[in-house]
CSV table of N, CA, C and O in Angstrom, one decimal:
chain,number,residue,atom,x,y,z
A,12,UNK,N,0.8,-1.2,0.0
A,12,UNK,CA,0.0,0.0,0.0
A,12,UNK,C,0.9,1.2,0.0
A,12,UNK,O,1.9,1.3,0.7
A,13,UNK,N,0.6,2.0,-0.6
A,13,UNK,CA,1.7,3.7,-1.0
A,13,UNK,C,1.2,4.4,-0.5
A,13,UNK,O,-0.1,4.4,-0.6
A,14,UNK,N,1.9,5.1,0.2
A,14,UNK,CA,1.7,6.3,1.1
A,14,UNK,C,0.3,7.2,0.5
A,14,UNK,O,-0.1,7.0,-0.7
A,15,UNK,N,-0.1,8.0,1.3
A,15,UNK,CA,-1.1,9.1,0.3
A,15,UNK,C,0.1,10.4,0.6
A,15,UNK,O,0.4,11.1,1.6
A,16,UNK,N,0.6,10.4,-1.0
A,16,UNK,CA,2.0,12.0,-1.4
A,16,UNK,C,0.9,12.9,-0.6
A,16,UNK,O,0.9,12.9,0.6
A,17,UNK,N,0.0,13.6,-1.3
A,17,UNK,CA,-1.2,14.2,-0.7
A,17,UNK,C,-0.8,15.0,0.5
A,17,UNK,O,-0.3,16.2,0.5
A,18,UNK,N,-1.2,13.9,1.6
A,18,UNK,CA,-1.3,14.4,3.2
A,18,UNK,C,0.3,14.9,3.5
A,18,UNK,O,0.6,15.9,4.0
A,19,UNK,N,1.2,13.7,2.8
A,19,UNK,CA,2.8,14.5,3.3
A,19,UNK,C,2.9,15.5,3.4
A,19,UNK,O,3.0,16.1,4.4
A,20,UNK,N,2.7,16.2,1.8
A,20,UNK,CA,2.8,17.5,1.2
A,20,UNK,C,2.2,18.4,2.3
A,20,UNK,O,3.0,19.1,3.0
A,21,UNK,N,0.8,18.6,2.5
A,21,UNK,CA,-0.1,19.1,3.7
A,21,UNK,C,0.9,19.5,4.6
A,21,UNK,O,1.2,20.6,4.8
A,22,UNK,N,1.4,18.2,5.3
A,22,UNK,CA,1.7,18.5,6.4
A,22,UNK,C,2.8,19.3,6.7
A,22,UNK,O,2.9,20.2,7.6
A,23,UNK,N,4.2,18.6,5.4
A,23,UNK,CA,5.0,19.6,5.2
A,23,UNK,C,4.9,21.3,5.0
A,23,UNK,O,5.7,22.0,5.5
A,24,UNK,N,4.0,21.6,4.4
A,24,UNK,CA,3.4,22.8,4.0
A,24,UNK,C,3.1,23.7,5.7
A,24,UNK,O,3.5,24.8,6.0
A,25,UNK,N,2.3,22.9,6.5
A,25,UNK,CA,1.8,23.3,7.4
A,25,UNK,C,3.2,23.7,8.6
A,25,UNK,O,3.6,24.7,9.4
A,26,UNK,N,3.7,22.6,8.4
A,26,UNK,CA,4.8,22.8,9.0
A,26,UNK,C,6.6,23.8,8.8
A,26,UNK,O,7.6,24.1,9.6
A,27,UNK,N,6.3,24.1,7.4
A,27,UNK,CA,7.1,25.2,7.1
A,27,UNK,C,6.2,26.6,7.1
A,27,UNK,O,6.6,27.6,6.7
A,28,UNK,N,4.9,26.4,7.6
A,28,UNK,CA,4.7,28.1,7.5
A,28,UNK,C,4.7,28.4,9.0
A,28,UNK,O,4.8,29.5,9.5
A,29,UNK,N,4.4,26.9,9.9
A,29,UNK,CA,4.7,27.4,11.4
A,29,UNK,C,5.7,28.0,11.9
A,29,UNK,O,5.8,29.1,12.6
A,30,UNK,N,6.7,27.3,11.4
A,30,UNK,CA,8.4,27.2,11.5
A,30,UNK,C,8.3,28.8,11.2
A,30,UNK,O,8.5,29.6,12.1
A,31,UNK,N,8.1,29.1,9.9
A,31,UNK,CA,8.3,30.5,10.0
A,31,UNK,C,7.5,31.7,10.7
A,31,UNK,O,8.0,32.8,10.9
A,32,UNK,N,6.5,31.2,10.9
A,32,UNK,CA,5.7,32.2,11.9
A,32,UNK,C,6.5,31.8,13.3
A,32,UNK,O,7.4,32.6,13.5
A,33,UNK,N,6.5,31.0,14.0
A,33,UNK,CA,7.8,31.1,15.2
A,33,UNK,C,8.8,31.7,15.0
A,33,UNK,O,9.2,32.1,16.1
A,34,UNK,N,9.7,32.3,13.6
A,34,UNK,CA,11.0,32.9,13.3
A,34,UNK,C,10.2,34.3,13.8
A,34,UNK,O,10.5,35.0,14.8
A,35,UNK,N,9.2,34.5,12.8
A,35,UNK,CA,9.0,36.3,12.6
A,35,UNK,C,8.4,36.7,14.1
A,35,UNK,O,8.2,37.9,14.3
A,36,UNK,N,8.2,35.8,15.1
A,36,UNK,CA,7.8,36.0,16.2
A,36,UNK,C,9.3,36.3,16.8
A,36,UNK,O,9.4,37.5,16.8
A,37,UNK,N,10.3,35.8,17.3
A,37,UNK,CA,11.2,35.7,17.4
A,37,UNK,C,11.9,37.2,17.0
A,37,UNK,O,12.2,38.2,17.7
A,38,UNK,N,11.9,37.0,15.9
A,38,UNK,CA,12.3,38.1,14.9
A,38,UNK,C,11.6,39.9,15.6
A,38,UNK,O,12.2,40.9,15.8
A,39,UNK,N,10.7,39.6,15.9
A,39,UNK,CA,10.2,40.6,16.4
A,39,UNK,C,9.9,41.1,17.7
A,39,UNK,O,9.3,42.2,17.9
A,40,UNK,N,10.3,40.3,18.8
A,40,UNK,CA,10.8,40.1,19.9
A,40,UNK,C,12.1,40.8,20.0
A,40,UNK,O,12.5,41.6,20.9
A,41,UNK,N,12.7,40.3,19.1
A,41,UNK,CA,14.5,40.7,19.3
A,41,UNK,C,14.7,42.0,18.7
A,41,UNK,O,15.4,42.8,19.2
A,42,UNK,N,14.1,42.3,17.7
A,42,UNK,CA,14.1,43.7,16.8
A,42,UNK,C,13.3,44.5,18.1
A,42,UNK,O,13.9,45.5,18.1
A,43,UNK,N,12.7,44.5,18.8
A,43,UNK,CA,11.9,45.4,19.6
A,43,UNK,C,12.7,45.4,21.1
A,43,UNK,O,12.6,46.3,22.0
A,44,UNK,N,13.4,44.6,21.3
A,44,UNK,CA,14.1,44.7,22.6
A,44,UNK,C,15.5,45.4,22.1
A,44,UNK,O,16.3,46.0,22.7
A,45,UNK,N,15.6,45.1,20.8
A,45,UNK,CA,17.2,46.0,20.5
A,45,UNK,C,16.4,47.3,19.9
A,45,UNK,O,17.2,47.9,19.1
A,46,UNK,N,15.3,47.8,20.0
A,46,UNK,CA,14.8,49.3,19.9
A,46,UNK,C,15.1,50.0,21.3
A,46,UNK,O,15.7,51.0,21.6
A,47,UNK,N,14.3,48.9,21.9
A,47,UNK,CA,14.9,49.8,23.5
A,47,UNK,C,16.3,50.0,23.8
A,47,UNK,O,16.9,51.0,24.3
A,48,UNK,N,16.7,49.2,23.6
A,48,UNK,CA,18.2,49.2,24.3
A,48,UNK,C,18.9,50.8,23.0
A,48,UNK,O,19.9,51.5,23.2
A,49,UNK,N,18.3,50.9,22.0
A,49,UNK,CA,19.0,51.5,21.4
A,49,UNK,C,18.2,53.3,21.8
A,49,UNK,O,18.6,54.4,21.8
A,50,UNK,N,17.0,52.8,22.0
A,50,UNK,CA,16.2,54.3,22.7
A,50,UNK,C,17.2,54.8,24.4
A,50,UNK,O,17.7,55.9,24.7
A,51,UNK,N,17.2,53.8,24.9
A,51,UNK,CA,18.0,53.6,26.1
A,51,UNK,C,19.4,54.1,26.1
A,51,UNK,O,19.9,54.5,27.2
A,52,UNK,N,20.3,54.2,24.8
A,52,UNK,CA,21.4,54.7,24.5
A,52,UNK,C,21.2,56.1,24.3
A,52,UNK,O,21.9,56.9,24.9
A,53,UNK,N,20.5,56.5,23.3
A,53,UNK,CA,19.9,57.8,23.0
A,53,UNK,C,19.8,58.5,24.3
A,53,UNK,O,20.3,59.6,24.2
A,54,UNK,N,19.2,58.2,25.6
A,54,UNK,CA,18.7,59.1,26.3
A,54,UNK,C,19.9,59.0,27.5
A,54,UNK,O,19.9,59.8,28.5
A,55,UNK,N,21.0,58.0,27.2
A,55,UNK,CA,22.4,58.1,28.3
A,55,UNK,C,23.1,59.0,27.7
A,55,UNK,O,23.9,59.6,28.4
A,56,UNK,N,23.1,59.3,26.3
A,56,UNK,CA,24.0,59.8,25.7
A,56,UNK,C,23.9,61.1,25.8
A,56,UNK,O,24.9,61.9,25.7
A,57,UNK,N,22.3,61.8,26.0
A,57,UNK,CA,22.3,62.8,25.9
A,57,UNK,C,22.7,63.4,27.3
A,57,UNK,O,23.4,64.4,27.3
A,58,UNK,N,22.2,62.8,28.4
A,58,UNK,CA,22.0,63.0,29.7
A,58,UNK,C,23.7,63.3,30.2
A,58,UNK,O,24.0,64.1,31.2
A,59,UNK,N,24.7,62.7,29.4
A,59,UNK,CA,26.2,62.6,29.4
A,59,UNK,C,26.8,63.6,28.9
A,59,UNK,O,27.9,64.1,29.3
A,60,UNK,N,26.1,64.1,27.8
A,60,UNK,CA,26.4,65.7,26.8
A,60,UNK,C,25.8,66.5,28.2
A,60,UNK,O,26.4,66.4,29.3
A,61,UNK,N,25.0,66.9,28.1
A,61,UNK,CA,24.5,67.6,29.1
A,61,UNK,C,25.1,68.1,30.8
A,61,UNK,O,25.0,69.1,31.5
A,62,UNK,N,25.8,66.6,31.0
A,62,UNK,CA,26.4,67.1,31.9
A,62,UNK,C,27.5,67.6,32.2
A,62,UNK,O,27.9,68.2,33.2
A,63,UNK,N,28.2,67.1,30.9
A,63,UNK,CA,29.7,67.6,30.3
A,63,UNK,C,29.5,69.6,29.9
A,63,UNK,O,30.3,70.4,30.3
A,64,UNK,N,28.3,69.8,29.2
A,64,UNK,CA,27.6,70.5,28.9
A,64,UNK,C,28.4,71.7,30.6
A,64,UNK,O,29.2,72.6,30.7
A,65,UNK,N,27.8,71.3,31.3
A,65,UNK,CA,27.5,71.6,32.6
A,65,UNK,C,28.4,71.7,33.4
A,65,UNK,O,28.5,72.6,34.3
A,66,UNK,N,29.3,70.7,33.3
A,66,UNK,CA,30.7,70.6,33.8
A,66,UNK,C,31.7,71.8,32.9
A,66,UNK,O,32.6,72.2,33.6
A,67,UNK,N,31.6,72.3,31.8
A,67,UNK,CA,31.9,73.2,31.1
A,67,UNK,C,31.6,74.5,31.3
A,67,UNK,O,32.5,75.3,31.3
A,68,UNK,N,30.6,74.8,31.4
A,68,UNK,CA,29.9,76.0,31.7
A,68,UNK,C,30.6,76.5,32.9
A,68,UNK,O,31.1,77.6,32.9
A,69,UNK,N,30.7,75.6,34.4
A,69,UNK,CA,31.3,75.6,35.2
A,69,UNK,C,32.4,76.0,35.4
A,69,UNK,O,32.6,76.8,36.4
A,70,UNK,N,33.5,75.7,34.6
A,70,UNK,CA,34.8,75.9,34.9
A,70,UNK,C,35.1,76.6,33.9
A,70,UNK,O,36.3,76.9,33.9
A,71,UNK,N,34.5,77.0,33.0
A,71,UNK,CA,35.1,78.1,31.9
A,71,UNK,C,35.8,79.1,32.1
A,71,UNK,O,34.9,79.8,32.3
A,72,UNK,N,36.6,79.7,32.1
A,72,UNK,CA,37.4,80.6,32.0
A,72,UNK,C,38.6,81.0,33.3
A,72,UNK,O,39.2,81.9,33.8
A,73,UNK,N,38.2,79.2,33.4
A,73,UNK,CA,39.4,79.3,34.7
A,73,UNK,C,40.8,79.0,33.5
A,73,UNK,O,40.6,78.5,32.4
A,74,UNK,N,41.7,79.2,34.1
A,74,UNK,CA,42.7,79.0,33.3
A,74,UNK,C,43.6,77.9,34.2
A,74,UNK,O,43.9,78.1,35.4
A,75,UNK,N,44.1,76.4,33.3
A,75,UNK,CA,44.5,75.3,34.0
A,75,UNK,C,46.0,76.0,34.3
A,75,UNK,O,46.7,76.9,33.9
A,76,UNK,N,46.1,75.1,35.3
A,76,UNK,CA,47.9,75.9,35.5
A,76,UNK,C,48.6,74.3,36.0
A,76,UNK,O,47.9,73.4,36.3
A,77,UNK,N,49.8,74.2,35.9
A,77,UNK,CA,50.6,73.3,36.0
A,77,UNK,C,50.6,72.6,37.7
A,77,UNK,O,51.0,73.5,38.4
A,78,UNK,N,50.5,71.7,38.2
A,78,UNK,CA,50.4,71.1,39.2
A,78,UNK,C,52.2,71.4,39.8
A,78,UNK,O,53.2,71.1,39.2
A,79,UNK,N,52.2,72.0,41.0
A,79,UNK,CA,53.9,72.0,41.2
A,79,UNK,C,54.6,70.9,42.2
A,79,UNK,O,53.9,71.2,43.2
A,80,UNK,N,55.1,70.3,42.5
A,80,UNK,CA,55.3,69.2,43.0
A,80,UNK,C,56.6,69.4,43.4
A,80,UNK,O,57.2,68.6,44.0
């Protein structure tokens, strides 16, 4: 008795489009947690200008002078 090709095919089919709906899940999980992490950099980086920013402002127009030892 010979298989029914048929149902294989089916099944195969069903089972490569799961396969890939698990990826783009995946896929989109990881694309969205490396948005934060990259929004997350944005808002250290600025917070870092800013303070440099501030640390500048501060000490401007002092003039560095040589440590005498």
């Amino acid at each position: 008795m010979k298989p029914d090709i048929k149902k294989q095919g089916g099944f195969a089919t069903i089972f490569v489009l799961m396969l890939a709906a698990a990826l783009l899940i995946i896929l989109a999980a990881t694309m969205k947690s490396m948005y934060a992490a990259h929004d997350q950099n944005k808002k250290d980086k600025q917070q870092i200008i800013q303070k440099a920013g501030q640390l500048n402002s501060k000490y401007q127009g002092q003039e560095k002078t040589p440590s005498k030892e």
